[in-house]
PDB file of C-alpha atoms in Angstrom:
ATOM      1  CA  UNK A   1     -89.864   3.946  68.319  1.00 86.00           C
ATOM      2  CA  UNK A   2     -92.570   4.214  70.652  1.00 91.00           C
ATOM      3  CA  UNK A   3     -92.949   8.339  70.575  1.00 89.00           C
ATOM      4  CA  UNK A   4     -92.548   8.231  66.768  1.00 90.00           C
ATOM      5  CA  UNK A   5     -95.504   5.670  66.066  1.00 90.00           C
ATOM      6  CA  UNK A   6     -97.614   7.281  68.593  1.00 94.00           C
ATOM      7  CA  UNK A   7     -96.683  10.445  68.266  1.00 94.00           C
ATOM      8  CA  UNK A   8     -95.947  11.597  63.839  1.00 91.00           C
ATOM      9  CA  UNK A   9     -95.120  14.853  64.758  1.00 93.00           C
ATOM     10  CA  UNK A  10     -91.814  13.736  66.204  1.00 92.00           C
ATOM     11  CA  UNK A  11     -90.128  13.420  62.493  1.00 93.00           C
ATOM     12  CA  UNK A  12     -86.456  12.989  64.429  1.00 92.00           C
ATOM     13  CA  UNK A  13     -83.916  13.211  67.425  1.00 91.00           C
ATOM     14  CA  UNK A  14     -80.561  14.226  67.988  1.00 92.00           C
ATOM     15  CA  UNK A  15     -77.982  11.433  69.481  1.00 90.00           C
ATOM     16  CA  UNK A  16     -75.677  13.353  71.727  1.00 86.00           C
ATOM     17  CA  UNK A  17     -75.066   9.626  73.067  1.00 84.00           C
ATOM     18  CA  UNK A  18     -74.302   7.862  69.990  1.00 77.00           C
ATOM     19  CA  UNK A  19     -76.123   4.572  71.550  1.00 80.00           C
ATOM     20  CA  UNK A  20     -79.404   5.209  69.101  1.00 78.00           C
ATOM     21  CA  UNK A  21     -78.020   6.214  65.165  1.00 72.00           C
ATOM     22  CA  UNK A  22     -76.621   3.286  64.042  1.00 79.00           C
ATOM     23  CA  UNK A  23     -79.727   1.304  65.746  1.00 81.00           C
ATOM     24  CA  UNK A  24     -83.099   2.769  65.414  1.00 83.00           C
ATOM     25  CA  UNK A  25     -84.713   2.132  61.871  1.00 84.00           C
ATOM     26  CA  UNK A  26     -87.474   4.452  61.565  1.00 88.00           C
ATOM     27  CA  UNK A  27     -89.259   5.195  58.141  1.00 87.00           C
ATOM     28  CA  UNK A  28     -89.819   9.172  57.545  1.00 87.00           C
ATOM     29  CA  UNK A  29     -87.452   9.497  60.750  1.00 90.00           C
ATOM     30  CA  UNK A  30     -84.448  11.955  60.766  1.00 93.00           C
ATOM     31  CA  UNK A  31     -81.583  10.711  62.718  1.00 91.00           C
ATOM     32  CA  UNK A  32     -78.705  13.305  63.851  1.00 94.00           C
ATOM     33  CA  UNK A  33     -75.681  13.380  65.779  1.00 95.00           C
ATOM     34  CA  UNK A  34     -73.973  15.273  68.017  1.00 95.00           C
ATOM     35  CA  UNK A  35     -70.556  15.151  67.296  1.00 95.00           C
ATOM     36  CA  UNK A  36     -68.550  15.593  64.305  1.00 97.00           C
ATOM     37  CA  UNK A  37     -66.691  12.345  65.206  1.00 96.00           C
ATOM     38  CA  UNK A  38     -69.689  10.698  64.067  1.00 95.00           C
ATOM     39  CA  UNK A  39     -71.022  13.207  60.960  1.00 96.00           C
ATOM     40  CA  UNK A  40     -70.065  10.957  58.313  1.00 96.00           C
ATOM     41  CA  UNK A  41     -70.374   7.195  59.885  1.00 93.00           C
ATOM     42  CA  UNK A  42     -74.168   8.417  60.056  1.00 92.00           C
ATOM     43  CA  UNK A  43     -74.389   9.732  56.886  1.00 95.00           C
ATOM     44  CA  UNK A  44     -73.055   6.473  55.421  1.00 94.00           C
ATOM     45  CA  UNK A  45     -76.000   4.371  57.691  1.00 91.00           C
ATOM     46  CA  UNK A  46     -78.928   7.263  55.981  1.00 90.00           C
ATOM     47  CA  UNK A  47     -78.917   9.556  58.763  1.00 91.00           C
ATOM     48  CA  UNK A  48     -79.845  12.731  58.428  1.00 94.00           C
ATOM     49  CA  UNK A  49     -76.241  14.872  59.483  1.00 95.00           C
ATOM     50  CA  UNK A  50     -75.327  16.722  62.907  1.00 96.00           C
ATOM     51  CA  UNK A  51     -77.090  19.697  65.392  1.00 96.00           C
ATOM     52  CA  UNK A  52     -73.610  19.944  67.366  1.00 96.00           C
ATOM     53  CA  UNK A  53     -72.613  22.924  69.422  1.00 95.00           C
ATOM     54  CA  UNK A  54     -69.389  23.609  67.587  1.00 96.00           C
ATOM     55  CA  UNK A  55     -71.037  23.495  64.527  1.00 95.00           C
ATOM     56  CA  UNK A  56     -70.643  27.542  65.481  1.00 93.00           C
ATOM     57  CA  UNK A  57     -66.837  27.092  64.054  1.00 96.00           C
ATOM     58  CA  UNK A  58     -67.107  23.901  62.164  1.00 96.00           C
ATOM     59  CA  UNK A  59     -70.040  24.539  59.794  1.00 95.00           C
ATOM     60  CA  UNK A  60     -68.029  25.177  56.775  1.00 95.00           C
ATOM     61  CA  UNK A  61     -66.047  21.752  57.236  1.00 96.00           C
ATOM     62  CA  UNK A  62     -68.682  20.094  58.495  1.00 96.00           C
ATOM     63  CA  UNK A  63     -70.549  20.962  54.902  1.00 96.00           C
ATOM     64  CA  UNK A  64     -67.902  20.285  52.853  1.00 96.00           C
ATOM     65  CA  UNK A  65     -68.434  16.620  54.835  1.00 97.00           C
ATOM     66  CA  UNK A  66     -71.969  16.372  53.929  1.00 97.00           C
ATOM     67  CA  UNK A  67     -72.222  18.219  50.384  1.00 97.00           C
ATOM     68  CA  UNK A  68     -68.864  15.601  49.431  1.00 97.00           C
ATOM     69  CA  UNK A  69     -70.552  12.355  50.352  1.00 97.00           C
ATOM     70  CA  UNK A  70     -73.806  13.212  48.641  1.00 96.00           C
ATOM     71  CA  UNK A  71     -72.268  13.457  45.437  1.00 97.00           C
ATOM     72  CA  UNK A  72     -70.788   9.808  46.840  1.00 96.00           C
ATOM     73  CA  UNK A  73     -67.334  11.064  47.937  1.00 95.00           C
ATOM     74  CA  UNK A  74     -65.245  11.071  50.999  1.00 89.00           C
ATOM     75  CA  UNK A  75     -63.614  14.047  51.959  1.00 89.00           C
ATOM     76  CA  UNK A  76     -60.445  14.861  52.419  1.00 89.00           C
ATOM     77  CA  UNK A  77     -61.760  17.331  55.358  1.00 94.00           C
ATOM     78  CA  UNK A  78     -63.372  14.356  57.505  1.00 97.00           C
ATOM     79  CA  UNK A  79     -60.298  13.847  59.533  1.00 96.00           C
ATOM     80  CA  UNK A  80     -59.554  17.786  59.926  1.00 96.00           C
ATOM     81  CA  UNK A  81     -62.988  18.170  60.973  1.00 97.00           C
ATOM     82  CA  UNK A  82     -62.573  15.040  63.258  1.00 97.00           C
ATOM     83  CA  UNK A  83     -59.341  16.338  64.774  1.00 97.00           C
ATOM     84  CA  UNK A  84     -60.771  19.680  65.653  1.00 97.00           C
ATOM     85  CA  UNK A  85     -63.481  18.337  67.519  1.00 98.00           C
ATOM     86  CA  UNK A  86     -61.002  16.256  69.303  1.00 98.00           C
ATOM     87  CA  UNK A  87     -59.459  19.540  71.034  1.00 98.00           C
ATOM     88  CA  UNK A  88     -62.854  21.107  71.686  1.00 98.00           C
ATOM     89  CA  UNK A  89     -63.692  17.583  73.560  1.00 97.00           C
ATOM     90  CA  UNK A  90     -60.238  17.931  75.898  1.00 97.00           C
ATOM     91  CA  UNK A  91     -62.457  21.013  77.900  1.00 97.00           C
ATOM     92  CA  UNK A  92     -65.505  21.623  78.429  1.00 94.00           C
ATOM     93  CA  UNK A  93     -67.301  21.664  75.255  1.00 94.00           C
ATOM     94  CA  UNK A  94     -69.012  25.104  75.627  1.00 95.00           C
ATOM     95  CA  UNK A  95     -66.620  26.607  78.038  1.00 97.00           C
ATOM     96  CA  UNK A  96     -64.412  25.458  74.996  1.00 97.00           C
ATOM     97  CA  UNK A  97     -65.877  27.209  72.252  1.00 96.00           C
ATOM     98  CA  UNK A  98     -67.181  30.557  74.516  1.00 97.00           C
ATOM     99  CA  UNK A  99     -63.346  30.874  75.120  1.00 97.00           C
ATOM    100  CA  UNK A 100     -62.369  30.272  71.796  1.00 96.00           C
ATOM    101  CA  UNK A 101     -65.064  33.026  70.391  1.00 95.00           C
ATOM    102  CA  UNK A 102     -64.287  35.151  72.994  1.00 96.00           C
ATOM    103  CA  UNK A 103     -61.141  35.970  70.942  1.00 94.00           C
ATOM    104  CA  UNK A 104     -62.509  37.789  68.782  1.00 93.00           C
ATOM    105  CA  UNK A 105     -65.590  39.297  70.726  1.00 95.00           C
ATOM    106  CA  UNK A 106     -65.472  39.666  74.498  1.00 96.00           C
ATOM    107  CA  UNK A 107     -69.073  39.209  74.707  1.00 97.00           C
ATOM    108  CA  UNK A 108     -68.295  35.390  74.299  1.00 96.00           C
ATOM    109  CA  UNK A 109     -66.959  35.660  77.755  1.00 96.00           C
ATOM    110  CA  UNK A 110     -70.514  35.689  79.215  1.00 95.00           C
ATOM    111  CA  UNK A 111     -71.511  32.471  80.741  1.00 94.00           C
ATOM    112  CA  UNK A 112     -73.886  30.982  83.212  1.00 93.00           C
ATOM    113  CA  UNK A 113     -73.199  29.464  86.153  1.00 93.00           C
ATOM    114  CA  UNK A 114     -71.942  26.314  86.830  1.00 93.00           C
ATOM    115  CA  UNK A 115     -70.240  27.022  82.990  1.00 94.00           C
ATOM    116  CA  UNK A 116     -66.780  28.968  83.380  1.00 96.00           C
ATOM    117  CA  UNK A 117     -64.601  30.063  80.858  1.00 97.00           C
ATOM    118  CA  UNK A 118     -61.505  28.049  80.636  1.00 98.00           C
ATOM    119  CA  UNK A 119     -58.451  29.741  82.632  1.00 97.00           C
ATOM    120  CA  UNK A 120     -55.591  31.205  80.438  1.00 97.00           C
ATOM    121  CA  UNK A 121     -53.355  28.028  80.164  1.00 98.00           C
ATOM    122  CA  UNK A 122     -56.184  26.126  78.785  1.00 98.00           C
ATOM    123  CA  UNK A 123     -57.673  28.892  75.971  1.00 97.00           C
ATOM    124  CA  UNK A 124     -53.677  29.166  74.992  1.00 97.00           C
ATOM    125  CA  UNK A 125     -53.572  25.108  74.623  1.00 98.00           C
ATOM    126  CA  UNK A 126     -56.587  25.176  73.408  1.00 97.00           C
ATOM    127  CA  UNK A 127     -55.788  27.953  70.493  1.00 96.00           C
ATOM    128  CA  UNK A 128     -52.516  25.925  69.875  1.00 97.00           C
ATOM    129  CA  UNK A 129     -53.918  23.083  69.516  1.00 97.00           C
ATOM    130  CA  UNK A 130     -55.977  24.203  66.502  1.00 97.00           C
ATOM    131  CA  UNK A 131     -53.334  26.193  64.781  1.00 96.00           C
ATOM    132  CA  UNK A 132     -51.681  23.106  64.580  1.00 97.00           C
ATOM    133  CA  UNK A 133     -54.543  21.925  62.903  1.00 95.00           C
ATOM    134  CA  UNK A 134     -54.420  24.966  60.495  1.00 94.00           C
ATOM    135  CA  UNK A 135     -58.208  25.608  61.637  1.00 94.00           C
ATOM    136  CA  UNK A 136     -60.070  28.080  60.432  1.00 83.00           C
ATOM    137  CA  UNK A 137     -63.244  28.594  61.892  1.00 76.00           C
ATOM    138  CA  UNK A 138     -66.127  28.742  59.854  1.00 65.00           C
ATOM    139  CA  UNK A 139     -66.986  32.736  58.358  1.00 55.00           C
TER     140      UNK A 139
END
């Protein structure tokens, strides 16, 4: 609250935490989260949406999400969108998703140090996991 009144070029933050969206009442001040888990809980408090990094493969559900509860619906693609996000959080998120993109270009496969790509049996859990899920990452 302090950085916003002092400072008005700071217009919003991103909670990777989830201990400030549902807390911190700030006028002109965009609120988003960091995990689909939360997208539409802070939508429903007047946050702003989500800067996540599997946004990458969830954008399209993620939208459907936001565009649905501005025209003051729920949709039907919360809990698909919750459940994928699920998997991705059973790894480590980004060695997570750089495996999962690296199926369909290698160049995904390129990571820095300390980050890894996850070993075989955890991509193919991983990759079952969502086809279980009938998820289809976003074009």
């Amino acid at each position: 609250e302090k950085l916003a009144k002092n400072f008005p070029q700071i217009i919003g933050i991103k909670d990777s935490t989830a201990n400030l969206y549902d807390k911190i009442k700030i006028e002109n001040f965009s609120i988003f989260v960091g995990s689909e888990l939360r997208l539409l809980d802070n939508l429903k408090i007047g946050g702003a949406g989500i800067i996540s990094a599997t946004i990458n493969v969830t954008s399209s559900m993620a939208k459907n999400v936001y565009d649905s509860f501005k025209k003051g619906k729920v949709s039907e693609i919360n809990d698909q969108l919750i459940s994928v996000r699920k998997v991705f959080d059973k790894y480590n998120l980004i060695s997570g998703l750089h495996s999962y993109k690296a199926q369909e270009d290698p160049s995904y496969k390129n990571v820095i140090p300390p980050l890894k790509i996850l070993n075989n049996d955890d991509t193919k859990n991983l990759i079952m996991e969502l086809k279980k899920l009938k998820f289809k990452k976003a074009a």
